[in-house]
Tab-separated table of C-alpha atoms in Angstrom:
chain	number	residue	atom	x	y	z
A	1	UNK	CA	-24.331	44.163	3.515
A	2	UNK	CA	-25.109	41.288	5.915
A	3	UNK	CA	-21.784	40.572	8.256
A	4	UNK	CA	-22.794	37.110	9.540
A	5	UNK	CA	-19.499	35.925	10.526
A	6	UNK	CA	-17.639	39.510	11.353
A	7	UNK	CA	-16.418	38.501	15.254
A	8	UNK	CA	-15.514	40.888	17.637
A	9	UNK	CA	-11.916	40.078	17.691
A	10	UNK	CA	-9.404	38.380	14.824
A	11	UNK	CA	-10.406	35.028	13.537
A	12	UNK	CA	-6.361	33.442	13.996
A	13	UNK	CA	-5.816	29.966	12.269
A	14	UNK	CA	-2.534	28.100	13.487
A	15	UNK	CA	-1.592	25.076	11.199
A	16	UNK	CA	-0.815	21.422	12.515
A	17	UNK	CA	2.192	20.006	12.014
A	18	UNK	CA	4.080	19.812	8.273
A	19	UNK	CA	1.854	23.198	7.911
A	20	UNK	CA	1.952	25.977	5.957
A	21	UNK	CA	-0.038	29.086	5.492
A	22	UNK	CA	0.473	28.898	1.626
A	23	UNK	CA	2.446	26.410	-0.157
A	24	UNK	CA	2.657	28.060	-3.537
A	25	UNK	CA	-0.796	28.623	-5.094
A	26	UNK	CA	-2.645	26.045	-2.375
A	27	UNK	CA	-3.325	27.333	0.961
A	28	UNK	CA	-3.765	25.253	3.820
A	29	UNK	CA	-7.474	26.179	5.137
A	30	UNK	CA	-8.712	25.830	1.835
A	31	UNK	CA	-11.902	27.298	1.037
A	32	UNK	CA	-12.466	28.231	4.589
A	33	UNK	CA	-10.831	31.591	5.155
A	34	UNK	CA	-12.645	33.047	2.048
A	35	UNK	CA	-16.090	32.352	3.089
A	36	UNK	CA	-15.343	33.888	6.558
A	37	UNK	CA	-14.045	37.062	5.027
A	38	UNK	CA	-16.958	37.018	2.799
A	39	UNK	CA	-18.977	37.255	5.815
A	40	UNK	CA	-17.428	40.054	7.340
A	41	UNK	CA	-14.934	38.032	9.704
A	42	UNK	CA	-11.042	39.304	9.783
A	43	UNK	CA	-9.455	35.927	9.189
A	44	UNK	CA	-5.613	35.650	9.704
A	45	UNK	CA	-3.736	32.802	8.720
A	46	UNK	CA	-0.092	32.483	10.706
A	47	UNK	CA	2.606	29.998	10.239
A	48	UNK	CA	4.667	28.327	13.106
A	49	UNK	CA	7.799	26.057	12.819
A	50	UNK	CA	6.519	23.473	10.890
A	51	UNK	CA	7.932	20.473	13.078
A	52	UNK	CA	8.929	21.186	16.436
A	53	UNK	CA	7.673	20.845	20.340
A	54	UNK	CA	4.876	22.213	20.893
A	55	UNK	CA	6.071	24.610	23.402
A	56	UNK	CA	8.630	25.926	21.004
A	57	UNK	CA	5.319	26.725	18.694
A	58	UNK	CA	3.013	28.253	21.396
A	59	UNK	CA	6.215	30.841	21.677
A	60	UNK	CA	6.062	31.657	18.976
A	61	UNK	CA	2.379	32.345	18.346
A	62	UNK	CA	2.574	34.678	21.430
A	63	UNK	CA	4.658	36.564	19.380
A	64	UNK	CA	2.343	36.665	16.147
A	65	UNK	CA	-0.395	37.109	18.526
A	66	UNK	CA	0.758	40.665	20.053
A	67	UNK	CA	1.839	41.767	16.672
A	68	UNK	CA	-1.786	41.375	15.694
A	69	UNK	CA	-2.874	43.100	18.247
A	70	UNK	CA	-0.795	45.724	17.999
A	71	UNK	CA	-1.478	46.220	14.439
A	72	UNK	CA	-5.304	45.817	14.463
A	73	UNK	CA	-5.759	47.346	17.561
A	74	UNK	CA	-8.036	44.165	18.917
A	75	UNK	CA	-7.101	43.513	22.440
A	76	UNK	CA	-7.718	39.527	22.041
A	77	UNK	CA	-7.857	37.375	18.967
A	78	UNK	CA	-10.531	33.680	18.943
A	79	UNK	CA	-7.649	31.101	18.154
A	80	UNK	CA	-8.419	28.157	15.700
A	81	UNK	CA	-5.955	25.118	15.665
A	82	UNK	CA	-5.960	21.964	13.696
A	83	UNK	CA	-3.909	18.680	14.801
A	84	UNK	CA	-0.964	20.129	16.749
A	85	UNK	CA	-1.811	23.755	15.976
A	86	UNK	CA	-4.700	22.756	19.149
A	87	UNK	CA	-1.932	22.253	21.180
A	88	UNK	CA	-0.258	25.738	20.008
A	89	UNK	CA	-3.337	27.486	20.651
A	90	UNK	CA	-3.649	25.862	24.049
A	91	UNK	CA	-0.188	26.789	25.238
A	92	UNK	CA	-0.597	29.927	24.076
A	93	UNK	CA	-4.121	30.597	25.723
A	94	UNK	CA	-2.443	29.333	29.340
A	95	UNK	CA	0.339	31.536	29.380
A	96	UNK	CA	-1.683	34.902	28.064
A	97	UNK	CA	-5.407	34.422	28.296
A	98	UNK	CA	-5.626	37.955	28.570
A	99	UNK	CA	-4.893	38.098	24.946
A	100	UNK	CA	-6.909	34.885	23.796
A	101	UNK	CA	-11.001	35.181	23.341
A	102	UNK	CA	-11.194	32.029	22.796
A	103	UNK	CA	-9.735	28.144	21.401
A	104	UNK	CA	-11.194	26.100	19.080
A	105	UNK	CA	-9.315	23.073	18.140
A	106	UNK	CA	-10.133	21.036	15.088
A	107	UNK	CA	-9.044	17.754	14.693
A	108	UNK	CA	-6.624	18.001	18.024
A	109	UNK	CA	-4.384	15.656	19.658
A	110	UNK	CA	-5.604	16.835	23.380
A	111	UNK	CA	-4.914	13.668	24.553
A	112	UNK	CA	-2.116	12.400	22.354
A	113	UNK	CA	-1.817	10.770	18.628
A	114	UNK	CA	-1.913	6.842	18.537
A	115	UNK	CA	-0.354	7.265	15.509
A	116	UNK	CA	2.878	9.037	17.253
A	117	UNK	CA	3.069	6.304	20.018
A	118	UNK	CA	3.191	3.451	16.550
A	119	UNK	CA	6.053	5.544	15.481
A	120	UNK	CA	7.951	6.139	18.461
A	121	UNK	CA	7.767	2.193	19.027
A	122	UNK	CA	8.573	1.387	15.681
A	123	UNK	CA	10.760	4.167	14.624
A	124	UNK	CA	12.659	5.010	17.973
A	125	UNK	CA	14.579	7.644	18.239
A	126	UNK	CA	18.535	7.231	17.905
A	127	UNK	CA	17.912	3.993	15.700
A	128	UNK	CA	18.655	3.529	11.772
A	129	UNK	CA	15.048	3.637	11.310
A	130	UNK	CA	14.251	6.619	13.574
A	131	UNK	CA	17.184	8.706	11.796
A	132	UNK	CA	15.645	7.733	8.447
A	133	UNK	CA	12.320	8.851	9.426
A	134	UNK	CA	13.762	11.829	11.161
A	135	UNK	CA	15.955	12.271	7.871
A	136	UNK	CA	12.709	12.329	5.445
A	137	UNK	CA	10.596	14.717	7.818
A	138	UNK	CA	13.621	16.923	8.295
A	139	UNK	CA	13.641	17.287	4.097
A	140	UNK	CA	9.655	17.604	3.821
A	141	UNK	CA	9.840	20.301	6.332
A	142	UNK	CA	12.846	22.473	4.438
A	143	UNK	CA	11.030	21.775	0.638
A	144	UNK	CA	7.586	22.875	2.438
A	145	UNK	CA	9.295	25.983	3.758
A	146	UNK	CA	10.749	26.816	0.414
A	147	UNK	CA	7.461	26.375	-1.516
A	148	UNK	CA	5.623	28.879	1.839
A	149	UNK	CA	4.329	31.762	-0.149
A	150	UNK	CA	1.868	33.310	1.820
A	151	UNK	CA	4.008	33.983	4.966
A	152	UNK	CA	7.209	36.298	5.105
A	153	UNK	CA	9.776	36.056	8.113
A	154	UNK	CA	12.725	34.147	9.682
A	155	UNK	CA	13.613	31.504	8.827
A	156	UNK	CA	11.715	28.612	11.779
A	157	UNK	CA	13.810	26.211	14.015
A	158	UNK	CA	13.053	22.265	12.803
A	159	UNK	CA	13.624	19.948	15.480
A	160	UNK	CA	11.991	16.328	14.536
A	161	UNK	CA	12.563	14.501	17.463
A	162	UNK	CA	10.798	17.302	20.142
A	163	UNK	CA	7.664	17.106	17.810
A	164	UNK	CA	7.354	13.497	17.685
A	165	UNK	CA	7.166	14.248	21.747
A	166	UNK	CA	5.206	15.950	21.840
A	167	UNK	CA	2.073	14.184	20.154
A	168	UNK	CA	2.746	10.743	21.723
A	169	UNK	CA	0.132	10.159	24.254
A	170	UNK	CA	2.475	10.236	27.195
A	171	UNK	CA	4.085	13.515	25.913
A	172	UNK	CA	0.085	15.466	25.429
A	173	UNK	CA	-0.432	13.746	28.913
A	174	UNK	CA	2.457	15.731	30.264
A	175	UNK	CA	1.412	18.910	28.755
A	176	UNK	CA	-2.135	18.852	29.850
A	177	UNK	CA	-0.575	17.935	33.499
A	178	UNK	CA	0.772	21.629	33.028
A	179	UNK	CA	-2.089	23.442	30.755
A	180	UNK	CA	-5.418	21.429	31.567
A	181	UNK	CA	-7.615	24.578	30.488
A	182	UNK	CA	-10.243	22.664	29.068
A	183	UNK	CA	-9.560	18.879	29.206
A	184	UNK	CA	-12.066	16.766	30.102
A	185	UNK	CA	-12.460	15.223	33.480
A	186	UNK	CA	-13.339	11.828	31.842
A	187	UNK	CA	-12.685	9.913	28.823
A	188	UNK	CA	-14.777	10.885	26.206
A	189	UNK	CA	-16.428	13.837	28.361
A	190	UNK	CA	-16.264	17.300	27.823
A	191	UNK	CA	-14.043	19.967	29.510
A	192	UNK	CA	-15.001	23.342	31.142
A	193	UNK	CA	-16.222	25.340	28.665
A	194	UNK	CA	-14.750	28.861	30.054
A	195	UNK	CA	-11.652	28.890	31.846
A	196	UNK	CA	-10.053	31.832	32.733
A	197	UNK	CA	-11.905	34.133	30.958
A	198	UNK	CA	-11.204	32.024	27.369
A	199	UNK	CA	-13.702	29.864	25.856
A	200	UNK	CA	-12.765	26.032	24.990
A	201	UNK	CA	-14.336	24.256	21.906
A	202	UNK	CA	-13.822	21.430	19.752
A	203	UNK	CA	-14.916	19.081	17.101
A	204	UNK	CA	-13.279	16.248	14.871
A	205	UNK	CA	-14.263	13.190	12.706
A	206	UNK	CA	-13.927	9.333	12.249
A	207	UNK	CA	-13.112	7.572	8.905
A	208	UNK	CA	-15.164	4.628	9.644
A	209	UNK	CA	-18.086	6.715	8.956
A	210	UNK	CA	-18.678	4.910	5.099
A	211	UNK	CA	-19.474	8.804	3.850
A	212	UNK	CA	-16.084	9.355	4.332
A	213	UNK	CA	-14.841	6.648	1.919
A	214	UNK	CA	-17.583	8.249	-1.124
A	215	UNK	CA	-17.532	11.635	-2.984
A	216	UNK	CA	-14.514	13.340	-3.596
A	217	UNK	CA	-12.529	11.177	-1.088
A	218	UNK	CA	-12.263	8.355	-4.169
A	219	UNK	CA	-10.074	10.426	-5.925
A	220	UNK	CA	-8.339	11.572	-2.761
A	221	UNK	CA	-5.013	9.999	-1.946
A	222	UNK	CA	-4.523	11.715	1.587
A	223	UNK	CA	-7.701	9.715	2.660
A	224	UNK	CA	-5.962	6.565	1.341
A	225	UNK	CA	-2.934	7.393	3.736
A	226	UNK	CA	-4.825	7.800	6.649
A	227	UNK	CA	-6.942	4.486	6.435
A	228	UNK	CA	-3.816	3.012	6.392
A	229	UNK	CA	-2.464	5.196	9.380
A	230	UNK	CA	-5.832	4.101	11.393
A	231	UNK	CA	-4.470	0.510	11.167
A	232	UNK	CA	-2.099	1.741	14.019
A	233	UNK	CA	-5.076	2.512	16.635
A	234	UNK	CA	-5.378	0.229	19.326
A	235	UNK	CA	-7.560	2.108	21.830
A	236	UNK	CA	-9.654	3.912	19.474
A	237	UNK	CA	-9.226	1.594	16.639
A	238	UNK	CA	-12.790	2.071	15.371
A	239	UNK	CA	-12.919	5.874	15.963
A	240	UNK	CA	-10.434	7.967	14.635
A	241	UNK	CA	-9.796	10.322	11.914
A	242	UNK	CA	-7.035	8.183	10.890
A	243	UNK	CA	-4.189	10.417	13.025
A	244	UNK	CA	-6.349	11.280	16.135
A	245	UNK	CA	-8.371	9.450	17.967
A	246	UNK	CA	-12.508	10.551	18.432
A	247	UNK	CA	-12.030	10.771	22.467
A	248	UNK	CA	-8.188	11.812	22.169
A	249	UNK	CA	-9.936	15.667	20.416
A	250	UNK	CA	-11.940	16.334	23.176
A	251	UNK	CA	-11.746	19.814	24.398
A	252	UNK	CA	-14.067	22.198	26.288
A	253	UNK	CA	-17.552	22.074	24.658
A	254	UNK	CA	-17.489	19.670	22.138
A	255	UNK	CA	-19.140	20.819	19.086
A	256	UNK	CA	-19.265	17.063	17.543
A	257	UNK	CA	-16.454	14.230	16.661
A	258	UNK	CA	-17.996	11.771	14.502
A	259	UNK	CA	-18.191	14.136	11.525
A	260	UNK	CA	-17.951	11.692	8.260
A	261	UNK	CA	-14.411	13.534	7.465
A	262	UNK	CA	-10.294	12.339	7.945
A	263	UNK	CA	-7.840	14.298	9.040
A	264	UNK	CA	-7.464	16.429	6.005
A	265	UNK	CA	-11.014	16.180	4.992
A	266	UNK	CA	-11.706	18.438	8.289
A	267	UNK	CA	-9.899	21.506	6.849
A	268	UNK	CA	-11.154	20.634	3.707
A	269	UNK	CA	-7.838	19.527	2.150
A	270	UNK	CA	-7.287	18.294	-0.239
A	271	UNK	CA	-8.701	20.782	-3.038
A	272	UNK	CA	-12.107	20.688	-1.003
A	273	UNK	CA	-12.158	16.590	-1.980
A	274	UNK	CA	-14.058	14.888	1.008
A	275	UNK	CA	-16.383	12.201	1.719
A	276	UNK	CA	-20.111	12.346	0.278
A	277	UNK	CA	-22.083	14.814	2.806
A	278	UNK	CA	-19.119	16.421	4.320
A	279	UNK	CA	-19.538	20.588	4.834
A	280	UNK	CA	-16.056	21.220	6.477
A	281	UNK	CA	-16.053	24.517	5.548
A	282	UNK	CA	-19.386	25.486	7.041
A	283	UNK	CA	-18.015	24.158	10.606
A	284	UNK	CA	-15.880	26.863	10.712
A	285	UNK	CA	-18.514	29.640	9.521
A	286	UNK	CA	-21.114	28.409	12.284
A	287	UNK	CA	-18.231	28.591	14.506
A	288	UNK	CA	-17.712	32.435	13.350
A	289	UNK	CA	-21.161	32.848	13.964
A	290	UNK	CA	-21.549	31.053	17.735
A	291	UNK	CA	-18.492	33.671	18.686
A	292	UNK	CA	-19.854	36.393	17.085
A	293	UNK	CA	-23.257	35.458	19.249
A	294	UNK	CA	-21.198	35.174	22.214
A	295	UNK	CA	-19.974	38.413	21.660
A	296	UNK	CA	-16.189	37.609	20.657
């Protein structure tokens, strides 16, 4: 039986934030983790506190990451985060590389969410408004953790206000001041691709691609959410996925970042409904195979 996607070490995803591994029947990467088992790959996914910093989170996946070690006897894993889970996998890639084969981030704020900086302007912490929004995130979080069926352990510290931090642009700027494994040199560049001994990719898409507005996306209201969340670009205005910018995903070798997809539509949410052309799910299963090639 052909194995085209069975990688030397664990394929671990790491959700973004509001994640989940699976909320009820619906799991988060949907579609994708099947067709990489079908292909031989040992695909893991992991939950992390849904809203938090991302410090707090790249803790915490250095603790999921040694129990999977430990229990499949791999001595690394090849990390794969979307939105802030990129930023999870990058912390925890800095402070153990020895245990990380590799990062890929999908759809990654690795320089910061425009869409964090509209709400920390507009919804500022300590303010009616900000408590409101922290109020209604703070619920969604708890309601999302109750509905988690596919993962099983402690119950995961919430803290609103340390997330919402973290994505702003000045907060990702800090962080990569202190983890810059793989961030670009330049604006709109790429980053070393091997730092460390761990290998840096990433890829992304933009809404204003018109594809993205046909096929499934019609009936899609997520899409409809983040056209209206691209209104609060300024920078990359005309290039974003709707919460991160095309530039802003950059990390180590960029695989592409004008994919016709949103947000969601890159890990192939929801129900597998995204713009007309748009093969989400075979991203990830050419990225199985490029590590496999590369021998991880």
């Amino acid at each position: 039986m052909s194995q085209p996607f069975a990688t030397r070490y664990p394929l671990v995803f790491v959700p973004g934030m509001l994640g989940f591994v699976r909320m009820l029947l619906y799991p988060y990467w949907f579609g994708i983790l099947k067709a990489l088992r079908k292909g031989g790959a040992t695909a893991i996914a992991v939950q992390v506190s849904p809203i938090n910093a991302t410090e707090v989170r790249g803790e915490q996946l250095l603790l999921i990451i040694e129990r999977i070690r430990r229990e499949t006897g791999a001595d690394k894993v090849n990390l794969f985060g979307h939105s802030q889970g990129a930023l999870t996998a990058r912390y925890a890639a800095a402070k153990r590389p020895d245990w990380v084969a590799s990062v890929t981030s999908v759809a990654g704020p690795n320089h910061g969410s425009e869409l964090a900086d509209y709400l920390e302007s507009h919804y500022p912490h300590g303010t009616a408004r900000g408590r409101l929004l922290k109020a209604v995130l703070h619920a969604l979080a708890h309601l999302m953790g109750w509905l988690e069926t596919g993962w099983r352990g402690p119950s995961l510290p919430i803290d609103v206000h340390a997330s919402h931090l973290s994505l702003t642009c000045a907060g990702v700027a800090r962080f990569n001041l202190q983890y810059p494994q793989g961030i670009p040199l330049t604006w709109g560049g790429q980053g070393e691709p091997l730092v460390n001994g761990v290998r840096y990719y990433s890829w992304s898409g933009v809404l204003q691609d018109r594809r993205s507005n046909e096929g499934g996306n019609r009936l899609d209201g997520t899409h409809v959410s983040c056209r209206l969340f691209a209104k609060t670009f300024v920078r990359e205005a005309g290039y974003c996925d709707g919460m991160v910018g095309r530039y802003s995903s950059h990390l180590g070798q960029v695989i592409g970042d004008d994919y016709p997809m949103d947000h969601f539509d890159i890990v192939n949410q929801s129900l597998g409904l995204v713009g007309k052309g748009a093969e989400p799910v075979r991203l990830f299963t050419e990225q199985a195979a490029r590590l496999k090639a590369a021998g991880l």
